[in-house]
PDB file of N, CA and C in Angstrom:
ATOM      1  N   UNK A 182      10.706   4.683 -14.473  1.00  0.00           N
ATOM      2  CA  UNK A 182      10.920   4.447 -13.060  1.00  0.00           C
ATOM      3  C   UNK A 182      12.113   3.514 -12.896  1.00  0.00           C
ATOM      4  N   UNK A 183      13.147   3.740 -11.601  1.00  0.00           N
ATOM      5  CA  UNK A 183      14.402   3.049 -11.635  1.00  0.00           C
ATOM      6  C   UNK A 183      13.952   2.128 -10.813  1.00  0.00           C
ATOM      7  N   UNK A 184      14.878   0.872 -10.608  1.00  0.00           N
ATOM      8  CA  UNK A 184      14.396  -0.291  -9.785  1.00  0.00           C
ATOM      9  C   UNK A 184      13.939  -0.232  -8.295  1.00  0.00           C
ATOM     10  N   UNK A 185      14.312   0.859  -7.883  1.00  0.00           N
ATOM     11  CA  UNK A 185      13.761   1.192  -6.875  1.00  0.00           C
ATOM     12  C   UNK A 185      12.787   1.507  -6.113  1.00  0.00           C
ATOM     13  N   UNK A 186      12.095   2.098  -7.519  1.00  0.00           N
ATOM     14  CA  UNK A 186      10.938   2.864  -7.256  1.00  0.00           C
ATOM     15  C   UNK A 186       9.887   1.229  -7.391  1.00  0.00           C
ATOM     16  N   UNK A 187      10.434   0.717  -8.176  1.00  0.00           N
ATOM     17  CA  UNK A 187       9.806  -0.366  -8.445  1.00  0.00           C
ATOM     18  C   UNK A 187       9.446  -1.746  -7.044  1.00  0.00           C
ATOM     19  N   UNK A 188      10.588  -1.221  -6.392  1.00  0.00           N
ATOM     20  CA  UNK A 188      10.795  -2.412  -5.097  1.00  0.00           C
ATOM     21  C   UNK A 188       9.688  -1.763  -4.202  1.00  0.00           C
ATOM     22  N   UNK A 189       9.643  -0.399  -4.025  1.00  0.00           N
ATOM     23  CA  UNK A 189       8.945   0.098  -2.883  1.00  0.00           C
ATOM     24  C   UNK A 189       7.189  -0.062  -3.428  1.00  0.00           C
ATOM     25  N   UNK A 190       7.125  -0.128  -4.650  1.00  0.00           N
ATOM     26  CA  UNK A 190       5.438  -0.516  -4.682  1.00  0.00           C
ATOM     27  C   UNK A 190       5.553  -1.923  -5.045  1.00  0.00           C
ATOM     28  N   UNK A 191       6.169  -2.862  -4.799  1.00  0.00           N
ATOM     29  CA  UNK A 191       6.209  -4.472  -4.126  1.00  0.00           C
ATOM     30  C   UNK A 191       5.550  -4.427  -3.051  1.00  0.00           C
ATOM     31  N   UNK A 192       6.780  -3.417  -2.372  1.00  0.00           N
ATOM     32  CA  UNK A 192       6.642  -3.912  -1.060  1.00  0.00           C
ATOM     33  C   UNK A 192       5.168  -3.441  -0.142  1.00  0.00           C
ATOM     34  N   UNK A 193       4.998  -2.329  -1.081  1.00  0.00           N
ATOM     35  CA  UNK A 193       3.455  -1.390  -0.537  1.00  0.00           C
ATOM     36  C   UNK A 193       2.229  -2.479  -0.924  1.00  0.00           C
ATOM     37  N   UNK A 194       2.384  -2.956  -2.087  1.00  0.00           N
ATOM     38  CA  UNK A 194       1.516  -3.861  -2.541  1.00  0.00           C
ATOM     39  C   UNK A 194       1.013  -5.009  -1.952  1.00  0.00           C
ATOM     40  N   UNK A 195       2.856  -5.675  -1.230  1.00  0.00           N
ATOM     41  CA  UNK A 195       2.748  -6.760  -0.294  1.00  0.00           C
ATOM     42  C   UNK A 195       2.318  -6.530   1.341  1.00  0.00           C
ATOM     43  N   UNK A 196       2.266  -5.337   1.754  1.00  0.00           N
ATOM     44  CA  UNK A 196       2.126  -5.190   3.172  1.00  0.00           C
ATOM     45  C   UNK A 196       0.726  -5.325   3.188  1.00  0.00           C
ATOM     46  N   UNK A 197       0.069  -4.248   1.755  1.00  0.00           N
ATOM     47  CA  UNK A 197      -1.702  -4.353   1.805  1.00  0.00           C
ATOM     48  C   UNK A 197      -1.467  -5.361   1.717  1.00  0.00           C
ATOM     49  N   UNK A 198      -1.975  -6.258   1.073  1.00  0.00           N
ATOM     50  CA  UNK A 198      -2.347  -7.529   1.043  1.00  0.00           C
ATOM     51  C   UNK A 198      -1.743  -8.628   2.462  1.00  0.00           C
ATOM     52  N   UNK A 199      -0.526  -8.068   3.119  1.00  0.00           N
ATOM     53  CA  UNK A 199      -0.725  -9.072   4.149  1.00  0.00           C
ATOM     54  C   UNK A 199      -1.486  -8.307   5.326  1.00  0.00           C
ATOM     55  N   UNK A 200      -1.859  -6.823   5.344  1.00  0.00           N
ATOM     56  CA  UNK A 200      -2.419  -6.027   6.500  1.00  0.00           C
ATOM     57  C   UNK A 200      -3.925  -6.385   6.214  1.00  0.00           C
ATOM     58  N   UNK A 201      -4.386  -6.698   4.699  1.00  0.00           N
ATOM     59  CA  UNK A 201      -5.755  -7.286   4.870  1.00  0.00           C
ATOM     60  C   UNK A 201      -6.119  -8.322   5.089  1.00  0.00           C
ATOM     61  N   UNK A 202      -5.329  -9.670   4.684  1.00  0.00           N
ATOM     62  CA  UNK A 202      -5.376 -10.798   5.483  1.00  0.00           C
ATOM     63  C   UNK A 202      -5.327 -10.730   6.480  1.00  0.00           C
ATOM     64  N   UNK A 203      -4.524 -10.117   7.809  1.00  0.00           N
ATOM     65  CA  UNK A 203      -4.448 -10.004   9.323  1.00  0.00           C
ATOM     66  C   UNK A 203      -6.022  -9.350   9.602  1.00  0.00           C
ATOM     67  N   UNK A 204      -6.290  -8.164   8.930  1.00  0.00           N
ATOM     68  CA  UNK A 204      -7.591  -7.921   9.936  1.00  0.00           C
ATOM     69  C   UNK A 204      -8.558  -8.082   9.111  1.00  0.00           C
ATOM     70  N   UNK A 205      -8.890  -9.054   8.384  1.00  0.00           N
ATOM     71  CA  UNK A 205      -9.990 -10.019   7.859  1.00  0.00           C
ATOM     72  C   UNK A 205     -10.326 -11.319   8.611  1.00  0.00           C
ATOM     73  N   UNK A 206      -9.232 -11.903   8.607  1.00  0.00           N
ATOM     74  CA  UNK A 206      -8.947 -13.569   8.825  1.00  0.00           C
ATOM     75  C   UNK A 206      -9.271 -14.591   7.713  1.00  0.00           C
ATOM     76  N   UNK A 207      -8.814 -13.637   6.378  1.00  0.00           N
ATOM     77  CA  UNK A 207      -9.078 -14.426   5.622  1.00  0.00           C
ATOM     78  C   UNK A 207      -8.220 -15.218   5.030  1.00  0.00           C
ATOM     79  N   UNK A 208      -8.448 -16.404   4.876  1.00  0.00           N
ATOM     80  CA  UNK A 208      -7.881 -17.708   4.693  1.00  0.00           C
ATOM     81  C   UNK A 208      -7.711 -18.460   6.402  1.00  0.00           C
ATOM     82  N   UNK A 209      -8.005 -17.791   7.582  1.00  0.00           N
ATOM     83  CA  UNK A 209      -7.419 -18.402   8.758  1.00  0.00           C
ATOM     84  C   UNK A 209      -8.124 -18.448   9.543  1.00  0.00           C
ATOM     85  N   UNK A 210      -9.185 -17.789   9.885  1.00  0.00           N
ATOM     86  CA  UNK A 210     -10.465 -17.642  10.606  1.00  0.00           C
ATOM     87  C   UNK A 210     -11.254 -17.376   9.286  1.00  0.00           C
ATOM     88  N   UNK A 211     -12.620 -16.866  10.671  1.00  0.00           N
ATOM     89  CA  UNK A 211     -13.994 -16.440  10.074  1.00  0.00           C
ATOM     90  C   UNK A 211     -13.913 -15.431   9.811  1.00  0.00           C
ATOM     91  N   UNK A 212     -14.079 -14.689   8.320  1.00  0.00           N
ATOM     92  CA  UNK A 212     -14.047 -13.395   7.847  1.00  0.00           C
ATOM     93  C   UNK A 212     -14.803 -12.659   8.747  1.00  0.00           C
ATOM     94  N   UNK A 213     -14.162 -11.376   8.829  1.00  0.00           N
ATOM     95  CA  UNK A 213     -14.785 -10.533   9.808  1.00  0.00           C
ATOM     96  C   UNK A 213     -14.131  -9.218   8.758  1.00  0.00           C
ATOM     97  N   UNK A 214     -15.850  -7.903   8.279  1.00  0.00           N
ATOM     98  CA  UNK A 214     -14.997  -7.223   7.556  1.00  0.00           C
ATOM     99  C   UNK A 214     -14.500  -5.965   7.840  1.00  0.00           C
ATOM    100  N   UNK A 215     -13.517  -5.465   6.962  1.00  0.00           N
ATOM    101  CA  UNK A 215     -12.390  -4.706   7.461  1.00  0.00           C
ATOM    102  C   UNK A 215     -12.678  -3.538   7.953  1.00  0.00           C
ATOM    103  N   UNK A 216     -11.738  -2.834   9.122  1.00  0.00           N
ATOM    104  CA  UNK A 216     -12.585  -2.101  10.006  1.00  0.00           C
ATOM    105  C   UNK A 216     -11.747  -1.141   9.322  1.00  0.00           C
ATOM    106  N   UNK A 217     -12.297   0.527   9.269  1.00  0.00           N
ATOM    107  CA  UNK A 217     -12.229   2.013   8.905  1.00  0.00           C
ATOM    108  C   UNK A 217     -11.074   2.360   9.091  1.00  0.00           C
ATOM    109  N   UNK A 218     -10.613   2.002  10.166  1.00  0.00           N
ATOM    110  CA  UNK A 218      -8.821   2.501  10.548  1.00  0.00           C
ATOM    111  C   UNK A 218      -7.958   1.989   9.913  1.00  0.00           C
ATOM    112  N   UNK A 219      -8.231   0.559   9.548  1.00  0.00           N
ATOM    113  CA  UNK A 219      -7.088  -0.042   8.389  1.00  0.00           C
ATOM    114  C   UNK A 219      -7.202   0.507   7.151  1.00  0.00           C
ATOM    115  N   UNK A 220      -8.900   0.853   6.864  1.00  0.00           N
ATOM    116  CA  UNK A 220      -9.161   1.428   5.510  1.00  0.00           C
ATOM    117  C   UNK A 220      -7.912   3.118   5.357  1.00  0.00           C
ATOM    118  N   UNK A 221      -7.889   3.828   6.472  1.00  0.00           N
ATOM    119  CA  UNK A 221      -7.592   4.910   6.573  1.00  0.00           C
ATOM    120  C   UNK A 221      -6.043   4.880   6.594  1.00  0.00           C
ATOM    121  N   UNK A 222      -5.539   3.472   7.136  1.00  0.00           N
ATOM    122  CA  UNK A 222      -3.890   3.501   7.291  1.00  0.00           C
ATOM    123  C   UNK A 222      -3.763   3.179   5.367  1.00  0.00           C
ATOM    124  N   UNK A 223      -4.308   1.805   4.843  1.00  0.00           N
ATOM    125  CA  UNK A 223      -3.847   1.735   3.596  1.00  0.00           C
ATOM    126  C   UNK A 223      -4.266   3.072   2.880  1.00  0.00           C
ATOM    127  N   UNK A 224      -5.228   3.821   2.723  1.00  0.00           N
ATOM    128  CA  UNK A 224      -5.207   5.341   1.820  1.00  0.00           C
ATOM    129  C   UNK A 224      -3.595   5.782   2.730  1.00  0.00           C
ATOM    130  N   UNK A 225      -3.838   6.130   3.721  1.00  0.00           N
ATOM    131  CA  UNK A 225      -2.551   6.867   3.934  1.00  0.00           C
ATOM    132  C   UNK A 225      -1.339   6.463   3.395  1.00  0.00           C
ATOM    133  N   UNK A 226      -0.833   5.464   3.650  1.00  0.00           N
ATOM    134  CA  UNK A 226       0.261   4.488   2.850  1.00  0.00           C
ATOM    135  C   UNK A 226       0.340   4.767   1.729  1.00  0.00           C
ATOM    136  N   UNK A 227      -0.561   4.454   0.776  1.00  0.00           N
ATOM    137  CA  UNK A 227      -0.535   4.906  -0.605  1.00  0.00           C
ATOM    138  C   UNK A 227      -1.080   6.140  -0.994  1.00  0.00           C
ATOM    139  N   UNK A 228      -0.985   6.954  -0.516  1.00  0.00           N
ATOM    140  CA  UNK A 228      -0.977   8.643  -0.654  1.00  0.00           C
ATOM    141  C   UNK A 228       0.499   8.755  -0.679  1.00  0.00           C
ATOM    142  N   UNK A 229       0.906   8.562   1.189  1.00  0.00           N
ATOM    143  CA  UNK A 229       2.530   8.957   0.737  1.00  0.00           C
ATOM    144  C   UNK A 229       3.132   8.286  -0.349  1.00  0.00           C
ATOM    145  N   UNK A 230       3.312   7.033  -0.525  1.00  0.00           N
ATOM    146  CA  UNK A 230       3.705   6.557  -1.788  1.00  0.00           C
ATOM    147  C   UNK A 230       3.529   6.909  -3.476  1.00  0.00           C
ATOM    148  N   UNK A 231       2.378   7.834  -3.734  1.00  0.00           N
ATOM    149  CA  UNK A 231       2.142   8.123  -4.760  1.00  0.00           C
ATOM    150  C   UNK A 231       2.956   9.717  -4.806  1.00  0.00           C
ATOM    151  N   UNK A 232       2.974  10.269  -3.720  1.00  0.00           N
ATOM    152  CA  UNK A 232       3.199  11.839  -3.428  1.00  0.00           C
ATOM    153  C   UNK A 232       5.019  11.587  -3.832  1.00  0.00           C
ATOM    154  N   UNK A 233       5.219  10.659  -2.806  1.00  0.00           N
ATOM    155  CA  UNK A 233       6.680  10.440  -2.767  1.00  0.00           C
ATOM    156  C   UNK A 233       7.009  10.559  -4.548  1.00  0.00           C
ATOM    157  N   UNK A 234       6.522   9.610  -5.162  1.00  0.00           N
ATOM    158  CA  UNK A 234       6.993   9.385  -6.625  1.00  0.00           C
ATOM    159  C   UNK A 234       6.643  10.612  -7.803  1.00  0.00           C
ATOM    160  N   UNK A 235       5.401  11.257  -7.474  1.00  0.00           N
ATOM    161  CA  UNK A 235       4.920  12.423  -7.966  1.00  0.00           C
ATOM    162  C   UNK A 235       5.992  13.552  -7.309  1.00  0.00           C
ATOM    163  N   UNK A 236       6.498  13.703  -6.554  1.00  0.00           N
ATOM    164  CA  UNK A 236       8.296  14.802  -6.170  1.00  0.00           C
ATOM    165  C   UNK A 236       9.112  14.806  -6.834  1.00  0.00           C
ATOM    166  N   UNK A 237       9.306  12.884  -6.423  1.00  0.00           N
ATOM    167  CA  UNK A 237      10.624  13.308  -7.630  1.00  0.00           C
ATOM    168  C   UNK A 237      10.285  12.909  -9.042  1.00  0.00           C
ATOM    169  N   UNK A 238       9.339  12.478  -9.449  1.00  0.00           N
ATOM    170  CA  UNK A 238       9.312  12.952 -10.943  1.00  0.00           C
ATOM    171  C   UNK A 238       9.230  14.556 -11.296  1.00  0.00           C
ATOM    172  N   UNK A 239       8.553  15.181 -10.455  1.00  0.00           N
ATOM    173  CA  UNK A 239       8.927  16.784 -10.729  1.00  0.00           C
ATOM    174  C   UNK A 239       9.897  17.283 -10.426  1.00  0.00           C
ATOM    175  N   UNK A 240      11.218  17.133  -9.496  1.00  0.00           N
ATOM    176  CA  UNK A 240      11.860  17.098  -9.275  1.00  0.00           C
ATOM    177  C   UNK A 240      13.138  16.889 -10.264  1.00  0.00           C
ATOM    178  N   UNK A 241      13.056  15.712 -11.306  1.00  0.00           N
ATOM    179  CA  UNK A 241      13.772  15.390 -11.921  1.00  0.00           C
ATOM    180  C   UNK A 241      13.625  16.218 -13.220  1.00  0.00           C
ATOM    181  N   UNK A 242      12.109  16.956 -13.553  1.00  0.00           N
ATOM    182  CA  UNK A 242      11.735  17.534 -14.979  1.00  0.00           C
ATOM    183  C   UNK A 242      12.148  18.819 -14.101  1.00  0.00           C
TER     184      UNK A 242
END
């Protein structure tokens, strides 16, 4: 994988983790736990992200 590919699952890595802190409140409020639609945006997120990289590795063979 080129550095690129490498930046974009940073950055996928870093959004989960700050999209579950926001609708938790954890560390900032009272945990409240995570509701189905966020569950459904992060699968989606990392679907396209895995699909994206699974292209062009076939792509490239």
């Amino acid at each position: 994988m080129n550095q690129a590919k490498w930046i974009a699952i940073v950055v996928c890595v870093l959004l989960t983790i700050g999209a579950y802190i926001g609708s938790t409140g954890l560390f900032y409020a009272e945990f409240r736990p995570i509701r189905n639609y966020d569950l459904v945006a992060f699968a989606t997120s990392w679907a396209g992200l895995i699909y994206y990289l699974v292209r062009d590795r076939k792509a490239r063979h």
